[in-house]
PDB file of C-alpha atoms in Angstrom:
ATOM      1  CA  MET A   1      22.739 -14.507   8.854  1.00 57.00           C
ATOM      2  CA  TRP A   2      22.670 -10.863   7.795  1.00 61.00           C
ATOM      3  CA  TRP A   3      20.214  -8.526   9.540  1.00 58.00           C
ATOM      4  CA  PHE A   4      18.084  -8.107   6.404  1.00 56.00           C
ATOM      5  CA  GLN A   5      17.776 -11.901   6.086  1.00 60.00           C
ATOM      6  CA  GLN A   6      15.926 -12.186   9.394  1.00 67.00           C
ATOM      7  CA  GLY A   7      12.196 -12.781   9.002  1.00 67.00           C
ATOM      8  CA  LEU A   8      10.671 -10.635   6.260  1.00 75.00           C
ATOM      9  CA  SER A   9      12.721  -7.523   7.007  1.00 80.00           C
ATOM     10  CA  PHE A  10      13.914  -7.493   3.398  1.00 87.00           C
ATOM     11  CA  LEU A  11      10.450  -6.224   2.337  1.00 91.00           C
ATOM     12  CA  PRO A  12      10.573  -2.733   3.918  1.00 92.00           C
ATOM     13  CA  VAL A  13      14.276  -2.542   3.018  1.00 92.00           C
ATOM     14  CA  ALA A  14      13.501  -3.318  -0.623  1.00 92.00           C
ATOM     15  CA  LEU A  15      10.573  -0.865  -0.624  1.00 94.00           C
ATOM     16  CA  VAL A  16      12.657   2.010   0.742  1.00 94.00           C
ATOM     17  CA  VAL A  17      15.804   1.360  -1.307  1.00 94.00           C
ATOM     18  CA  TRP A  18      13.930   0.757  -4.566  1.00 95.00           C
ATOM     19  CA  SER A  19      11.659   3.792  -4.148  1.00 94.00           C
ATOM     20  CA  ALA A  20      14.585   6.070  -3.301  1.00 93.00           C
ATOM     21  CA  ALA A  21      16.467   4.698  -6.316  1.00 94.00           C
ATOM     22  CA  SER A  22      13.493   5.399  -8.593  1.00 93.00           C
ATOM     23  CA  PHE A  23      13.518   9.067  -7.522  1.00 91.00           C
ATOM     24  CA  VAL A  24      17.286   9.441  -7.714  1.00 92.00           C
ATOM     25  CA  PHE A  25      17.826   7.655 -11.053  1.00 92.00           C
ATOM     26  CA  SER A  26      14.994   9.569 -12.732  1.00 92.00           C
ATOM     27  CA  TYR A  27      16.374  12.829 -11.343  1.00 92.00           C
ATOM     28  CA  ILE A  28      19.911  12.106 -12.553  1.00 92.00           C
ATOM     29  CA  THR A  29      18.682  11.117 -16.019  1.00 91.00           C
ATOM     30  CA  ALA A  30      16.481  14.201 -16.350  1.00 90.00           C
ATOM     31  CA  VAL A  31      19.250  16.540 -15.197  1.00 91.00           C
ATOM     32  CA  VAL A  32      21.924  14.984 -17.428  1.00 92.00           C
ATOM     33  CA  LEU A  33      19.608  15.330 -20.453  1.00 90.00           C
ATOM     34  CA  HIS A  34      18.730  18.926 -19.409  1.00 88.00           C
ATOM     35  CA  HIS A  35      15.025  18.142 -19.151  1.00 89.00           C
ATOM     36  CA  VAL A  36      14.784  19.734 -15.678  1.00 89.00           C
ATOM     37  CA  ASP A  37      16.837  22.138 -13.582  1.00 87.00           C
ATOM     38  CA  PRO A  38      19.342  20.601 -11.143  1.00 86.00           C
ATOM     39  CA  LEU A  39      18.037  22.595  -8.154  1.00 86.00           C
ATOM     40  CA  VAL A  40      15.170  20.613  -6.613  1.00 86.00           C
ATOM     41  CA  PRO A  41      12.649  20.030  -9.413  1.00 89.00           C
ATOM     42  CA  TYR A  42       9.308  18.397  -8.698  1.00 90.00           C
ATOM     43  CA  ILE A  43       9.680  14.636  -8.424  1.00 91.00           C
ATOM     44  CA  SER A  44       6.963  14.308 -11.070  1.00 88.00           C
ATOM     45  CA  ASP A  45       8.900  16.607 -13.432  1.00 88.00           C
ATOM     46  CA  THR A  46      11.793  14.129 -13.409  1.00 88.00           C
ATOM     47  CA  GLY A  47       9.440  11.498 -14.840  1.00 85.00           C
ATOM     48  CA  THR A  48       7.703  13.547 -17.510  1.00 84.00           C
ATOM     49  CA  VAL A  49       9.942  13.372 -20.603  1.00 85.00           C
ATOM     50  CA  PRO A  50      11.294  10.167 -22.225  1.00 85.00           C
ATOM     51  CA  PRO A  51      13.490   8.264 -21.516  1.00 87.00           C
ATOM     52  CA  GLU A  52      13.300   9.012 -17.776  1.00 85.00           C
ATOM     53  CA  ARG A  53       9.501   8.775 -17.976  1.00 88.00           C
ATOM     54  CA  CYS A  54       9.823   5.074 -18.836  1.00 88.00           C
ATOM     55  CA  LEU A  55      12.292   4.482 -16.005  1.00 88.00           C
ATOM     56  CA  PHE A  56      10.138   6.436 -13.550  1.00 89.00           C
ATOM     57  CA  GLY A  57       7.001   4.519 -14.482  1.00 89.00           C
ATOM     58  CA  ILE A  58       8.346   0.983 -14.291  1.00 93.00           C
ATOM     59  CA  MET A  59      10.290   1.587 -11.077  1.00 93.00           C
ATOM     60  CA  LEU A  60       7.325   3.175  -9.284  1.00 93.00           C
ATOM     61  CA  ASN A  61       5.055   0.323 -10.379  1.00 94.00           C
ATOM     62  CA  ILE A  62       7.463  -2.091  -8.704  1.00 95.00           C
ATOM     63  CA  SER A  63       7.497   0.188  -5.629  1.00 95.00           C
ATOM     64  CA  ALA A  64       3.698  -0.017  -5.524  1.00 95.00           C
ATOM     65  CA  PHE A  65       3.893  -3.831  -5.592  1.00 95.00           C
ATOM     66  CA  LEU A  66       6.447  -3.805  -2.768  1.00 95.00           C
ATOM     67  CA  GLY A  67       4.182  -1.422  -0.852  1.00 95.00           C
ATOM     68  CA  VAL A  68       1.214  -3.784  -1.218  1.00 96.00           C
ATOM     69  CA  ALA A  69       3.318  -6.692   0.052  1.00 95.00           C
ATOM     70  CA  THR A  70       4.743  -4.684   2.968  1.00 95.00           C
ATOM     71  CA  THR A  71       1.387  -3.364   4.179  1.00 95.00           C
ATOM     72  CA  TYR A  72      -0.126  -6.858   3.910  1.00 95.00           C
ATOM     73  CA  VAL A  73       2.634  -8.443   5.987  1.00 94.00           C
ATOM     74  CA  ARG A  74       2.195  -5.686   8.562  1.00 93.00           C
ATOM     75  CA  TYR A  75      -1.544  -6.412   8.614  1.00 94.00           C
ATOM     76  CA  LYS A  76      -1.009 -10.150   9.159  1.00 92.00           C
ATOM     77  CA  GLN A  77       1.572  -9.470  11.858  1.00 91.00           C
ATOM     78  CA  VAL A  78      -0.787  -7.265  13.868  1.00 90.00           C
ATOM     79  CA  CYS A  79      -3.574  -9.857  13.433  1.00 89.00           C
ATOM     80  CA  ALA A  80      -1.331 -12.580  14.824  1.00 87.00           C
ATOM     81  CA  LEU A  81      -0.056 -10.544  17.762  1.00 83.00           C
ATOM     82  CA  SER A  82      -3.411  -9.026  18.793  1.00 79.00           C
ATOM     83  CA  ALA A  83      -5.959 -11.691  17.878  1.00 73.00           C
ATOM     84  CA  ASP A  84      -8.018 -11.043  21.023  1.00 78.00           C
ATOM     85  CA  ARG A  85      -8.184  -7.240  20.853  1.00 81.00           C
ATOM     86  CA  ALA A  86     -11.152  -6.131  18.725  1.00 83.00           C
ATOM     87  CA  ARG A  87     -10.246  -2.446  18.681  1.00 87.00           C
ATOM     88  CA  ILE A  88      -6.791  -3.131  17.301  1.00 88.00           C
ATOM     89  CA  LEU A  89      -8.145  -5.582  14.701  1.00 91.00           C
ATOM     90  CA  GLN A  90     -10.618  -2.988  13.410  1.00 92.00           C
ATOM     91  CA  LEU A  91      -7.896  -0.370  13.081  1.00 93.00           C
ATOM     92  CA  ASN A  92      -5.692  -2.949  11.437  1.00 93.00           C
ATOM     93  CA  LYS A  93      -8.267  -3.662   8.708  1.00 94.00           C
ATOM     94  CA  LEU A  94      -8.655   0.074   8.131  1.00 95.00           C
ATOM     95  CA  GLY A  95      -4.892   0.399   7.870  1.00 95.00           C
ATOM     96  CA  LEU A  96      -4.672  -2.333   5.228  1.00 95.00           C
ATOM     97  CA  SER A  97      -7.361  -0.657   3.098  1.00 96.00           C
ATOM     98  CA  LEU A  98      -5.656   2.727   3.369  1.00 96.00           C
ATOM     99  CA  GLY A  99      -2.255   1.239   2.585  1.00 95.00           C
ATOM    100  CA  TRP A 100      -3.494  -0.446  -0.579  1.00 96.00           C
ATOM    101  CA  MET A 101      -5.301   2.727  -1.679  1.00 96.00           C
ATOM    102  CA  SER A 102      -2.048   4.625  -1.265  1.00 96.00           C
ATOM    103  CA  CYS A 103      -0.206   2.030  -3.361  1.00 95.00           C
ATOM    104  CA  PHE A 104      -2.868   2.306  -6.064  1.00 95.00           C
ATOM    105  CA  GLY A 105      -2.304   6.067  -6.063  1.00 94.00           C
ATOM    106  CA  LEU A 106       1.403   5.428  -6.641  1.00 94.00           C
ATOM    107  CA  CYS A 107       0.508   3.397  -9.743  1.00 93.00           C
ATOM    108  CA  ILE A 108      -1.525   6.353 -11.019  1.00 92.00           C
ATOM    109  CA  ILE A 109       1.417   8.710 -10.453  1.00 92.00           C
ATOM    110  CA  ALA A 110       3.704   6.300 -12.304  1.00 89.00           C
ATOM    111  CA  ASN A 111       1.493   5.933 -15.367  1.00 89.00           C
ATOM    112  CA  PHE A 112      -0.251   9.313 -15.737  1.00 88.00           C
ATOM    113  CA  GLN A 113       2.328  12.074 -16.101  1.00 81.00           C
ATOM    114  CA  LYS A 114       1.813  15.533 -14.652  1.00 79.00           C
ATOM    115  CA  CYS A 115       2.204  17.437 -17.923  1.00 76.00           C
ATOM    116  CA  ILE A 116      -0.100  15.122 -19.883  1.00 77.00           C
ATOM    117  CA  LEU A 117      -3.027  14.250 -17.589  1.00 80.00           C
ATOM    118  CA  TYR A 118      -2.611  16.701 -14.742  1.00 81.00           C
ATOM    119  CA  TYR A 119      -5.836  16.123 -12.817  1.00 86.00           C
ATOM    120  CA  ILE A 120      -5.498  12.337 -12.867  1.00 90.00           C
ATOM    121  CA  HIS A 121      -1.900  12.748 -11.728  1.00 87.00           C
ATOM    122  CA  VAL A 122      -3.068  14.983  -8.862  1.00 88.00           C
ATOM    123  CA  LEU A 123      -5.676  12.369  -7.924  1.00 92.00           C
ATOM    124  CA  GLY A 124      -2.884   9.812  -7.703  1.00 91.00           C
ATOM    125  CA  ALA A 125      -0.824  12.165  -5.540  1.00 91.00           C
ATOM    126  CA  CYS A 126      -3.788  12.710  -3.194  1.00 92.00           C
ATOM    127  CA  LEU A 127      -4.272   8.962  -2.841  1.00 94.00           C
ATOM    128  CA  THR A 128      -0.567   8.299  -2.356  1.00 94.00           C
ATOM    129  CA  PHE A 129       0.273  11.062   0.085  1.00 93.00           C
ATOM    130  CA  GLY A 130      -3.101  12.062   1.539  1.00 94.00           C
ATOM    131  CA  VAL A 131      -4.447   8.564   2.147  1.00 95.00           C
ATOM    132  CA  GLY A 132      -0.899   7.417   2.899  1.00 95.00           C
ATOM    133  CA  ALA A 133      -0.650   9.983   5.697  1.00 96.00           C
ATOM    134  CA  ILE A 134      -3.850   8.579   7.224  1.00 96.00           C
ATOM    135  CA  TYR A 135      -2.312   5.101   6.948  1.00 97.00           C
ATOM    136  CA  MET A 136       0.708   6.374   8.873  1.00 96.00           C
ATOM    137  CA  LEU A 137      -1.633   7.831  11.508  1.00 96.00           C
ATOM    138  CA  VAL A 138      -3.437   4.494  11.925  1.00 96.00           C
ATOM    139  CA  GLN A 139      -0.156   2.603  12.242  1.00 95.00           C
ATOM    140  CA  THR A 140       1.126   5.141  14.769  1.00 94.00           C
ATOM    141  CA  ILE A 141      -2.042   4.666  16.839  1.00 93.00           C
ATOM    142  CA  LEU A 142      -1.581   0.889  16.619  1.00 92.00           C
ATOM    143  CA  SER A 143       2.005   1.301  17.802  1.00 90.00           C
ATOM    144  CA  TYR A 144       0.718   3.272  20.787  1.00 90.00           C
ATOM    145  CA  LEU A 145      -1.949   0.698  21.639  1.00 88.00           C
ATOM    146  CA  MET A 146       0.475  -2.204  21.327  1.00 85.00           C
ATOM    147  CA  GLN A 147       3.145  -0.803  23.649  1.00 79.00           C
ATOM    148  CA  PRO A 148       4.898  -1.834  25.788  1.00 73.00           C
ATOM    149  CA  GLN A 149       3.987  -5.510  25.380  1.00 70.00           C
ATOM    150  CA  LEU A 150       4.553  -5.706  21.620  1.00 67.00           C
ATOM    151  CA  HIS A 151       6.103  -2.337  20.754  1.00 72.00           C
ATOM    152  CA  SER A 152       8.691  -0.284  22.554  1.00 77.00           C
ATOM    153  CA  LYS A 153       8.005   3.352  23.337  1.00 83.00           C
ATOM    154  CA  GLU A 154      10.895   4.302  21.062  1.00 86.00           C
ATOM    155  CA  VAL A 155       9.145   2.790  18.036  1.00 87.00           C
ATOM    156  CA  PHE A 156       6.000   4.756  18.781  1.00 89.00           C
ATOM    157  CA  TRP A 157       7.872   8.042  19.144  1.00 92.00           C
ATOM    158  CA  VAL A 158       9.882   7.500  15.966  1.00 92.00           C
ATOM    159  CA  ARG A 159       6.701   6.783  14.010  1.00 93.00           C
ATOM    160  CA  LEU A 160       4.993   9.788  15.533  1.00 94.00           C
ATOM    161  CA  GLY A 161       7.959  11.927  14.509  1.00 95.00           C
ATOM    162  CA  ALA A 162       7.767  10.621  10.920  1.00 95.00           C
ATOM    163  CA  LEU A 163       4.006  11.294  10.897  1.00 95.00           C
ATOM    164  CA  LEU A 164       4.492  14.899  12.062  1.00 96.00           C
ATOM    165  CA  TRP A 165       7.235  15.346   9.466  1.00 96.00           C
ATOM    166  CA  CYS A 166       4.847  14.038   6.803  1.00 95.00           C
ATOM    167  CA  CYS A 167       1.971  16.295   7.890  1.00 95.00           C
ATOM    168  CA  SER A 168       4.130  19.431   8.000  1.00 96.00           C
ATOM    169  CA  SER A 169       5.458  18.638   4.502  1.00 95.00           C
ATOM    170  CA  ILE A 170       1.909  18.146   3.191  1.00 95.00           C
ATOM    171  CA  LEU A 171       0.824  21.475   4.680  1.00 95.00           C
ATOM    172  CA  CYS A 172       3.786  23.384   3.218  1.00 94.00           C
ATOM    173  CA  MET A 173       3.356  21.737  -0.173  1.00 92.00           C
ATOM    174  CA  PHE A 174      -0.402  22.352  -0.279  1.00 92.00           C
ATOM    175  CA  VAL A 175      -0.199  26.034   0.654  1.00 93.00           C
ATOM    176  CA  SER A 176       2.713  26.811  -1.667  1.00 90.00           C
ATOM    177  CA  SER A 177       1.123  24.906  -4.569  1.00 88.00           C
ATOM    178  CA  VAL A 178      -2.204  26.709  -4.166  1.00 87.00           C
ATOM    179  CA  VAL A 179      -0.415  30.062  -4.176  1.00 88.00           C
ATOM    180  CA  LEU A 180       1.814  29.071  -7.113  1.00 84.00           C
ATOM    181  CA  TYR A 181      -1.020  27.868  -9.352  1.00 83.00           C
ATOM    182  CA  SER A 182      -3.534  30.522  -8.299  1.00 81.00           C
ATOM    183  CA  GLY A 183      -2.727  32.647 -11.344  1.00 75.00           C
ATOM    184  CA  LEU A 184      -0.711  35.280  -9.490  1.00 73.00           C
ATOM    185  CA  TYR A 185       2.485  34.245 -11.288  1.00 72.00           C
ATOM    186  CA  GLY A 186       1.082  33.475 -14.723  1.00 69.00           C
ATOM    187  CA  ALA A 187      -0.741  30.679 -16.507  1.00 70.00           C
ATOM    188  CA  ASN A 188       0.337  27.161 -17.583  1.00 74.00           C
ATOM    189  CA  LEU A 189       2.920  26.815 -14.832  1.00 74.00           C
ATOM    190  CA  VAL A 190       2.059  23.124 -14.641  1.00 76.00           C
ATOM    191  CA  GLN A 191       3.841  22.652 -17.972  1.00 77.00           C
ATOM    192  CA  LYS A 192       6.913  24.619 -16.899  1.00 79.00           C
ATOM    193  CA  LEU A 193       9.985  22.423 -16.377  1.00 82.00           C
ATOM    194  CA  HIS A 194      12.693  25.101 -16.260  1.00 83.00           C
ATOM    195  CA  TRP A 195      12.757  27.902 -13.718  1.00 83.00           C
ATOM    196  CA  ASP A 196      15.026  30.908 -13.456  1.00 82.00           C
ATOM    197  CA  PRO A 197      15.676  32.567 -10.064  1.00 82.00           C
ATOM    198  CA  GLN A 198      14.383  35.792 -11.623  1.00 84.00           C
ATOM    199  CA  ASP A 199      11.015  34.271 -12.534  1.00 82.00           C
ATOM    200  CA  LYS A 200       7.932  35.356 -10.637  1.00 85.00           C
ATOM    201  CA  GLY A 201       6.959  32.733  -8.086  1.00 83.00           C
ATOM    202  CA  TYR A 202      10.396  31.105  -8.061  1.00 87.00           C
ATOM    203  CA  THR A 203      10.628  31.123  -4.257  1.00 89.00           C
ATOM    204  CA  THR A 204       7.129  29.688  -3.920  1.00 90.00           C
ATOM    205  CA  HIS A 205       8.006  27.041  -6.498  1.00 87.00           C
ATOM    206  CA  LEU A 206      11.136  26.129  -4.553  1.00 91.00           C
ATOM    207  CA  ILE A 207       9.192  25.814  -1.291  1.00 92.00           C
ATOM    208  CA  SER A 208       6.709  23.525  -3.036  1.00 91.00           C
ATOM    209  CA  THR A 209       9.358  21.270  -4.584  1.00 92.00           C
ATOM    210  CA  VAL A 210      11.417  20.994  -1.392  1.00 94.00           C
ATOM    211  CA  SER A 211       8.221  20.097   0.484  1.00 94.00           C
ATOM    212  CA  GLU A 212       7.443  17.363  -2.041  1.00 94.00           C
ATOM    213  CA  TRP A 213      10.874  15.758  -1.680  1.00 94.00           C
ATOM    214  CA  SER A 214      10.592  16.091   2.104  1.00 95.00           C
ATOM    215  CA  LEU A 215       7.173  14.419   1.984  1.00 95.00           C
ATOM    216  CA  ALA A 216       8.445  11.511  -0.100  1.00 94.00           C
ATOM    217  CA  PHE A 217      11.333  10.809   2.251  1.00 93.00           C
ATOM    218  CA  SER A 218       9.130  11.098   5.336  1.00 95.00           C
ATOM    219  CA  PHE A 219       7.178   8.141   3.911  1.00 94.00           C
ATOM    220  CA  LEU A 220      10.355   6.174   3.293  1.00 94.00           C
ATOM    221  CA  SER A 221      11.553   6.928   6.819  1.00 94.00           C
ATOM    222  CA  PHE A 222       8.275   5.630   8.246  1.00 95.00           C
ATOM    223  CA  PHE A 223       8.599   2.304   6.435  1.00 94.00           C
ATOM    224  CA  LEU A 224      12.156   1.944   7.692  1.00 92.00           C
ATOM    225  CA  THR A 225      10.673   1.529  11.182  1.00 91.00           C
ATOM    226  CA  TYR A 226       9.072  -1.747  10.007  1.00 91.00           C
ATOM    227  CA  ILE A 227      12.456  -3.452   9.705  1.00 88.00           C
ATOM    228  CA  ARG A 228      12.710  -4.357  13.381  1.00 85.00           C
ATOM    229  CA  ASP A 229       9.099  -5.585  13.493  1.00 86.00           C
ATOM    230  CA  PHE A 230       9.517  -7.738  10.387  1.00 87.00           C
ATOM    231  CA  GLN A 231      12.612  -9.395  11.817  1.00 81.00           C
TER     232      GLN A 231
END
């Protein structure tokens, strides 16, 4: 039996691999068709123009479904392993609600493009990453409360590291985005898909895009830690 065939470990594996593939394939398609610049565009920019928009949308919708399934299995696992601990069960219910809200936000990102319905797209991003970060916090607290009987200390520290990585990426992305879209560097930058190093705000734009990619992969790294639990 292969390691990913043990228990339900294929769920977080599928979630991480499929989500990463959705980012990478959309990026490659957008770059090959010259719809975005090769040097670290926004993830959302790689899913704005057809045909990559169609690919981006359908793949992220499947990622959202996998996310719902993964967070539910995690919820049921914690319920089964801590049936007599009320504090953990309350946090666990909160975690499930936050996880599903984050997945719903991913559906919004997939179906409402940044350059078409910007504010709805931003709402989806806030649900996905903002609420998702709180979900990571709850799961990290649960990992702390469940050690060492049910979780090793290493699992807790790895999840804490992924959470801190996520939070630092959110902070960098938020600050740089506020500065970028404040009007200091011109108007309608939301619609801008091509940047030249000589453009005003290029460095700020680059910080923002790198932070977004970093944020996305901090989430994927967090879900990788579920593999051992799901086995």
